[in-house]
Amino acid sequence: MTSQKHPATLIPGDGIGPEIVDATLRALDALGAPFEWETCVAGMAGVKDAGDPLPRATLDSIHRTQLALKGPLETPIGGGYRSSNVRLRQEFKLFANVRPARTLIPGGRFENIDIVLVRENLEGLYVGFEHYIPIGSDEHAVAIGSGVNTRVGSRRIAEFAYDYAEKNGRKKVTIVHKANIMKALTGIFLETSREVSKGYEGRVATDERIVDACAMQLVLNPWQFDVIVTTNLFGDILSDEIAGLIGGLGMAPGANIGQHAAIFEAVHGSAPDIAGKGVANPIALMLAAAMMLDHVGHRELAGRLRAGIDGALNLDGVRTRDLGGKADTKTLTDAIVARIKNG
Ligand code: NAI
């Protein structure tokens, strides 16, 4: 551990973003976490404050700090501006999306879940190559979309997943694809991942699943999975399913990792249905902050943050509504801060 201060960009985001970011900052302050924040706007907040969902000043800040903690950003559906999340991933070439899911509250539908999903973050069906073909008076008569997966991108994400597995004491990587139908688009990913897996033989085991079977098996027997590596859209869908195994989106953190920058966030969105009510669960973003502490080498602080969360949930029994409790954001944060300070 070093005593160096880490400049980092802080994006409160939209909807419940500012509420859970405030809660997370309180937990980080209680730990004495060595971040020097540059607060910036993006998403709807960016449009309101700077006329841009991803203002230049925000991008410049992340280029400088190479490290960010981000609240959820609202994206208009079916029209309007392109997702700022997707643009951020592309601007900083954040090719790996890492989403660990671990059971924190015993007694749920699934006990002892411990799965890490590694999602390719830049390619696949997320590239946004889409258009309509008009027929007669119907401007939207036909919709066409293309995906792009490259050998280089597939190798980079597969190597990341195997490397992650090895460094974190994981035993197995499951390659998830749909190469039986999308023979080129996800075939290249499967073929390349198999090649990469050979370099890890004897150290990390390899398994393969077609995405639909994987989705079913995650519900029937999730304990067979350890690390999953998959393409962009499948990763998006499966990570929400996996979050459901551990008590929902309020418990699922994510890291977007590139060679020169890393952005940490909750898997969930801006939750407009509960925004401003003070009832959001801040744990997903706090766990993302723990991943950020790990990333900069402060494993001990990250461990204390996770222990504080565990203590508040399981020893104090303080839980937000999404977890079946009655606590609001502040009460849960108070309990976590008290555990950090006293623990
Ligand atoms: P959502 O994740 O915001 O909400 C889905 C459901 O989960 C809602 O009922 C919500 O109340 C609940 N929920 C989510 N987080 C919660 C928390 N921390 N505590 C308690 N309950 C929580 O997904 P939705 O409604 O599809 O998206 C809303 C907006 O968020 C959209 O504009 C979408 O584009 C954006 N979004 C942004 C993401 C990001 O910035 N990384 C990720 C996903 C969506």
Coordinates of C-alpha atoms and ligand atoms in Angstrom, one line a residue:
M1 CA 0.0 0.0 0.0
T2 CA 1.2 3.5 -0.8
S3 CA 0.3 6.8 0.8
Q4 CA 0.2 8.5 -2.6
K5 CA -3.0 10.5 -3.4
H6 CA -4.8 9.4 -6.5
P7 CA -6.5 12.2 -8.6
A8 CA -9.8 10.7 -9.8
T9 CA -12.8 12.0 -11.7
L10 CA -16.2 11.9 -10.0
I11 CA -19.4 11.9 -12.0
P12 CA -22.5 12.0 -9.8
G13 CA -24.7 11.2 -12.8
D14 CA -28.5 11.2 -13.2
G15 CA -31.5 10.0 -11.2
I16 CA -30.4 8.3 -8.0
G17 CA -26.7 8.9 -9.0
P18 CA -26.1 11.9 -6.8
E19 CA -27.7 10.1 -3.8
I20 CA -25.6 7.0 -4.1
V21 CA -22.5 8.9 -4.9
D22 CA -22.9 11.0 -1.7
A23 CA -23.4 7.8 0.3
T24 CA -20.3 6.3 -1.3
L25 CA -18.2 9.4 -0.6
R26 CA -19.2 9.2 3.0
A27 CA -18.0 5.6 3.2
L28 CA -14.7 6.5 1.4
D29 CA -14.2 9.4 3.7
A30 CA -14.7 7.2 6.8
L31 CA -11.9 4.9 5.3
G32 CA -9.6 7.9 4.6
A33 CA -9.4 6.7 1.0
P34 CA -6.7 8.6 -0.8
F35 CA -8.6 10.0 -3.8
E36 CA -8.5 13.7 -4.9
W37 CA -11.8 14.2 -6.7
E38 CA -12.4 16.3 -9.8
T39 CA -16.2 16.5 -10.0
C40 CA -17.7 16.5 -13.5
V41 CA -21.0 16.2 -15.2
A42 CA -22.3 13.8 -17.9
G43 CA -25.6 12.4 -19.1
M44 CA -28.8 14.5 -18.5
A45 CA -26.9 16.5 -15.9
G46 CA -24.3 17.3 -18.7
V47 CA -27.1 18.4 -21.0
K48 CA -28.6 20.7 -18.4
D49 CA -25.3 22.1 -17.1
A50 CA -23.1 22.2 -20.2
G51 CA -25.4 21.5 -23.2
D52 CA -23.7 18.2 -23.8
P53 CA -24.2 14.7 -22.4
L54 CA -20.5 14.2 -22.4
P55 CA -18.8 17.6 -22.0
R56 CA -15.2 18.2 -23.1
A57 CA -14.2 19.2 -19.6
T58 CA -15.4 15.7 -18.3
L59 CA -13.4 13.9 -21.0
D60 CA -10.3 16.1 -20.3
S61 CA -10.6 15.3 -16.6
I62 CA -10.6 11.5 -17.2
H63 CA -7.7 11.8 -19.7
R64 CA -5.8 13.5 -16.9
T65 CA -6.7 11.3 -14.0
Q66 CA -7.2 8.0 -15.9
L67 CA -9.5 6.9 -13.1
A68 CA -13.2 7.6 -12.5
L69 CA -16.1 6.8 -10.2
K70 CA -19.4 7.3 -12.1
G71 CA -23.0 7.4 -11.1
P72 CA -25.6 6.1 -13.7
L73 CA -26.3 8.2 -16.8
E74 CA -29.7 8.4 -18.4
T75 CA -29.9 7.5 -22.0
P76 CA -33.0 8.4 -24.1
I77 CA -34.7 5.2 -25.6
G78 CA -35.2 4.8 -29.3
G79 CA -33.9 8.3 -30.3
G80 CA -32.0 11.3 -28.9
Y81 CA -28.3 11.3 -28.1
R82 CA -26.1 8.2 -28.1
S83 CA -25.4 6.6 -24.7
S84 CA -22.7 8.5 -22.9
N85 CA -21.7 5.2 -21.2
V86 CA -20.9 3.7 -24.6
R87 CA -19.1 6.9 -25.7
L88 CA -17.0 6.9 -22.6
R89 CA -16.0 3.2 -23.2
Q90 CA -15.0 4.0 -26.7
E91 CA -13.2 7.3 -26.0
F92 CA -11.0 5.6 -23.4
K93 CA -10.9 2.2 -25.1
L94 CA -12.3 0.5 -22.0
F95 CA -12.3 -2.9 -23.6
A96 CA -13.1 -5.0 -20.5
N97 CA -16.2 -4.8 -18.4
V98 CA -15.7 -6.8 -15.2
R99 CA -18.8 -7.6 -13.1
P100 CA -18.3 -9.7 -10.0
A101 CA -21.3 -11.0 -8.2
R102 CA -21.1 -12.5 -4.8
T103 CA -23.8 -13.4 -2.3
L104 CA -23.7 -10.9 0.5
I105 CA -26.9 -11.7 2.2
P106 CA -27.4 -15.4 3.2
G107 CA -30.9 -16.9 3.1
G108 CA -31.8 -15.7 -0.4
R109 CA -33.0 -17.9 -3.3
F110 CA -29.3 -18.8 -4.2
E111 CA -26.6 -19.2 -1.5
N112 CA -22.8 -18.8 -2.0
I113 CA -22.9 -17.3 -5.5
D114 CA -19.4 -16.1 -6.6
I115 CA -19.3 -15.4 -10.3
V116 CA -17.2 -12.9 -12.3
L117 CA -18.5 -11.9 -15.7
V118 CA -16.0 -10.4 -18.1
R119 CA -17.8 -8.7 -21.0
E120 CA -16.2 -7.4 -24.2
N121 CA -17.0 -3.7 -24.0
L122 CA -16.2 -2.1 -27.4
E123 CA -17.4 -4.4 -30.2
G124 CA -20.2 -6.8 -31.1
L125 CA -23.8 -5.6 -31.6
Y126 CA -23.1 -2.4 -29.5
V127 CA -21.2 -0.6 -32.3
G128 CA -24.4 1.1 -33.3
F129 CA -24.2 0.4 -37.1
E130 CA -27.9 0.7 -37.6
H131 CA -30.3 2.2 -40.1
Y132 CA -33.8 2.1 -41.4
I133 CA -34.9 1.4 -45.0
P134 CA -38.1 3.3 -45.9
I135 CA -40.8 1.6 -48.0
G136 CA -43.5 3.7 -49.4
S137 CA -44.8 6.1 -46.7
D138 CA -43.2 4.0 -43.9
E139 CA -39.9 5.6 -43.0
H140 CA -39.1 2.7 -40.7
A141 CA -40.3 -0.2 -42.8
V142 CA -37.1 -2.2 -42.3
A143 CA -34.5 -1.9 -39.6
I144 CA -30.9 -3.2 -40.2
G145 CA -28.2 -3.5 -37.6
S146 CA -24.7 -5.0 -37.9
G147 CA -22.2 -6.2 -35.3
V148 CA -18.4 -6.1 -35.5
N149 CA -16.1 -8.5 -33.7
T150 CA -12.4 -8.5 -34.5
R151 CA -9.7 -11.1 -33.9
V152 CA -7.7 -8.5 -32.0
G153 CA -10.6 -7.5 -29.8
S154 CA -11.6 -11.1 -29.1
R155 CA -8.0 -12.0 -28.2
R156 CA -7.7 -8.9 -25.9
I157 CA -10.8 -9.8 -23.9
A158 CA -10.1 -13.5 -23.7
E159 CA -6.5 -12.8 -22.5
F160 CA -7.9 -10.3 -20.0
A161 CA -10.4 -12.9 -18.6
Y162 CA -7.8 -15.7 -18.3
D163 CA -5.3 -13.4 -16.8
Y164 CA -7.9 -12.1 -14.3
A165 CA -8.8 -15.7 -13.5
E166 CA -5.2 -16.7 -12.9
K167 CA -4.3 -13.6 -10.8
N168 CA -7.4 -13.9 -8.7
G169 CA -7.1 -17.6 -7.9
R170 CA -10.1 -18.6 -10.1
K171 CA -10.2 -22.1 -11.5
K172 CA -12.3 -21.9 -14.7
V173 CA -13.3 -19.7 -17.5
T174 CA -16.5 -20.4 -19.4
I175 CA -16.6 -19.0 -23.0
V176 CA -20.1 -17.9 -23.8
H177 CA -21.1 -17.5 -27.5
K178 CA -23.8 -18.1 -30.1
A179 CA -21.5 -19.5 -32.8
N180 CA -24.1 -22.0 -33.9
I181 CA -26.2 -19.2 -35.4
M182 CA -24.0 -16.1 -35.7
K183 CA -21.2 -18.2 -37.1
A184 CA -19.0 -15.4 -38.2
L185 CA -19.8 -12.7 -35.6
T186 CA -19.5 -14.9 -32.5
G187 CA -17.6 -17.7 -34.2
I188 CA -14.5 -15.5 -34.4
F189 CA -14.8 -14.8 -30.6
L190 CA -15.1 -18.5 -29.8
E191 CA -12.3 -19.6 -32.1
T192 CA -9.9 -16.9 -30.7
S193 CA -10.9 -17.5 -27.1
R194 CA -10.2 -21.2 -27.6
E195 CA -6.7 -20.3 -28.9
V196 CA -6.1 -18.1 -25.9
S197 CA -7.3 -20.9 -23.5
K198 CA -4.5 -23.2 -24.7
G199 CA -1.9 -20.8 -23.2
Y200 CA -3.5 -21.4 -19.8
E201 CA -3.9 -25.2 -19.9
G202 CA -3.2 -26.8 -16.6
R203 CA -3.6 -23.5 -14.7
V204 CA -7.1 -22.3 -15.7
A205 CA -9.7 -24.8 -16.9
T206 CA -12.0 -23.9 -19.9
D207 CA -15.6 -24.6 -20.6
E208 CA -18.0 -23.4 -23.3
R209 CA -21.7 -22.6 -23.4
I210 CA -24.1 -21.3 -26.0
V211 CA -25.6 -18.1 -24.5
D212 CA -29.2 -19.4 -24.2
A213 CA -28.2 -22.6 -22.5
C214 CA -25.9 -20.5 -20.2
A215 CA -28.9 -18.3 -19.3
M216 CA -30.9 -21.3 -18.2
Q217 CA -28.0 -23.0 -16.4
L218 CA -27.3 -19.8 -14.4
V219 CA -30.7 -20.3 -12.9
L220 CA -30.6 -24.1 -12.5
N221 CA -27.1 -24.5 -11.2
P222 CA -25.2 -21.2 -11.0
W223 CA -22.4 -22.8 -8.8
Q224 CA -20.9 -24.4 -11.9
F225 CA -19.7 -21.0 -13.1
D226 CA -16.6 -19.2 -12.0
V227 CA -15.4 -16.6 -14.6
I228 CA -17.5 -16.1 -17.7
V229 CA -16.1 -14.3 -20.8
T230 CA -18.5 -13.2 -23.5
T231 CA -19.3 -10.6 -26.2
N232 CA -20.8 -7.2 -25.5
L233 CA -24.6 -7.8 -25.8
F234 CA -24.6 -11.2 -24.2
G235 CA -22.5 -9.8 -21.4
D236 CA -25.0 -7.0 -20.9
I237 CA -27.9 -9.4 -20.5
L238 CA -26.2 -12.1 -18.5
S239 CA -24.7 -9.7 -16.0
D240 CA -28.2 -8.4 -15.1
E241 CA -29.3 -12.0 -14.7
I242 CA -26.4 -12.8 -12.5
A243 CA -27.2 -9.6 -10.4
G244 CA -30.6 -11.2 -9.9
L245 CA -29.0 -14.2 -8.3
I246 CA -27.5 -12.1 -5.6
G247 CA -30.4 -9.9 -4.6
G248 CA -30.7 -7.6 -7.6
L249 CA -29.1 -4.7 -9.3
G250 CA -28.5 -2.8 -6.0
M251 CA -25.7 -5.2 -5.2
A252 CA -23.8 -5.4 -8.5
P253 CA -20.7 -3.4 -9.2
G254 CA -18.8 -3.1 -12.4
A255 CA -15.4 -1.9 -13.7
N256 CA -14.6 -0.7 -17.2
I257 CA -10.9 -1.3 -17.8
G258 CA -8.7 -0.1 -20.6
Q259 CA -4.9 0.2 -21.0
H260 CA -4.8 3.8 -20.0
A261 CA -8.0 4.4 -17.9
A262 CA -10.5 2.7 -15.7
I263 CA -14.1 3.8 -14.8
F264 CA -16.0 2.2 -11.9
E265 CA -19.7 2.2 -11.7
A266 CA -22.8 0.3 -10.5
V267 CA -24.3 -2.1 -13.0
H268 CA -27.8 -0.5 -12.5
G269 CA -29.2 2.6 -14.2
S270 CA -30.5 5.9 -12.9
A271 CA -33.7 4.3 -11.4
P272 CA -36.0 7.2 -12.3
D273 CA -38.8 5.5 -10.4
I274 CA -37.1 6.0 -7.1
A275 CA -34.9 9.1 -7.8
G276 CA -35.0 11.8 -5.2
K277 CA -36.8 9.7 -2.6
G278 CA -33.7 8.8 -0.6
V279 CA -34.4 5.1 -0.7
A280 CA -31.8 3.9 -3.3
N281 CA -29.5 1.1 -2.3
P282 CA -25.9 2.6 -2.4
I283 CA -24.1 -0.8 -2.1
A284 CA -23.5 -1.5 -5.8
L285 CA -21.6 1.8 -6.2
M286 CA -19.8 1.3 -2.9
L287 CA -18.6 -2.1 -4.1
A288 CA -17.5 -0.4 -7.4
A289 CA -15.5 2.0 -5.2
A290 CA -14.0 -1.1 -3.5
M291 CA -12.9 -2.4 -6.9
M292 CA -11.4 1.0 -7.6
L293 CA -9.4 0.8 -4.3
D294 CA -8.2 -2.7 -5.4
H295 CA -7.3 -1.2 -8.8
V296 CA -5.0 1.4 -7.3
G297 CA -3.4 -1.1 -4.9
H298 CA -5.3 -0.3 -1.7
R299 CA -6.6 -3.9 -1.1
E300 CA -6.7 -3.4 2.7
L301 CA -9.0 -0.3 2.4
A302 CA -11.2 -2.2 -0.1
G303 CA -11.4 -5.1 2.3
R304 CA -12.5 -2.8 5.1
L305 CA -15.2 -1.2 2.9
R306 CA -16.5 -4.7 2.0
A307 CA -16.4 -5.7 5.7
G308 CA -18.3 -2.5 6.6
I309 CA -21.0 -3.3 4.1
D310 CA -21.2 -6.9 5.3
G311 CA -21.5 -5.8 8.9
A312 CA -24.2 -3.3 8.3
L313 CA -26.3 -5.8 6.2
N314 CA -25.7 -9.0 8.3
L315 CA -24.7 -8.0 11.8
D316 CA -26.9 -4.8 12.1
G317 CA -29.6 -6.2 9.8
V318 CA -29.9 -2.7 8.1
R319 CA -31.3 -3.2 4.6
T320 CA -32.9 -1.0 1.9
R321 CA -36.3 -1.8 0.4
D322 CA -34.9 -3.6 -2.6
L323 CA -33.3 -6.1 -0.1
G324 CA -36.6 -6.6 1.8
G325 CA -35.7 -4.1 4.5
K326 CA -37.1 -0.7 5.5
A327 CA -34.0 1.4 5.7
D328 CA -33.4 4.4 3.5
T329 CA -30.1 5.3 1.9
K330 CA -29.0 7.5 4.8
T331 CA -29.7 4.9 7.5
L332 CA -27.8 2.2 5.6
T333 CA -24.9 4.5 4.9
D334 CA -24.8 5.6 8.6
A335 CA -24.6 1.9 9.5
I336 CA -21.8 1.2 7.0
V337 CA -19.8 4.3 8.1
A338 CA -20.2 3.2 11.8
R339 CA -19.0 -0.3 11.0
I340 CA -16.0 1.2 9.1
K341 CA -15.1 3.5 11.9
N342 CA -15.5 0.9 14.7
G343 CA -14.6 -2.2 12.8
Ligands
NAI1 P1 -32.5 0.8 -13.7 O1 -31.3 -0.1 -13.4 O2 -32.3 2.3 -13.5 O3 -33.8 0.4 -12.9 C1 -34.3 -0.9 -12.9 C2 -35.1 -1.2 -11.6 O4 -34.2 -1.5 -10.6 C3 -36.0 0.0 -11.2 O5 -37.1 -0.5 -10.6 C4 -35.1 0.6 -10.1 O6 -35.8 1.3 -9.1 C5 -34.4 -0.5 -9.5 N1 -33.0 -0.1 -9.0 C6 -31.9 0.1 -9.8 N2 -30.9 0.5 -9.0 C7 -31.4 0.5 -7.7 C8 -30.8 0.8 -6.5 N3 -29.5 1.2 -6.4 N4 -31.5 0.7 -5.4 C9 -32.8 0.3 -5.4 N5 -33.4 -0.1 -6.6 C10 -32.7 0.1 -7.7 O7 -32.8 0.5 -15.2 P2 -33.8 1.3 -16.2 O8 -35.0 1.8 -15.5 O9 -33.9 0.3 -17.4 O10 -32.9 2.5 -16.7 C11 -33.1 3.8 -16.3 C12 -32.0 4.7 -17.0 O11 -30.7 4.4 -16.6 C13 -32.1 4.6 -18.5 O12 -31.9 6.0 -19.0 C14 -30.9 3.8 -18.9 O13 -30.4 4.1 -20.1 C15 -29.9 4.2 -17.8 N6 -28.9 3.2 -17.5 C16 -27.6 3.6 -17.2 C17 -26.6 2.8 -16.9 C18 -25.3 3.3 -16.5 O14 -25.1 4.5 -16.5 N7 -24.3 2.5 -16.4 C19 -26.8 1.3 -16.8 C20 -28.2 0.9 -17.1 C21 -29.2 1.8 -17.4

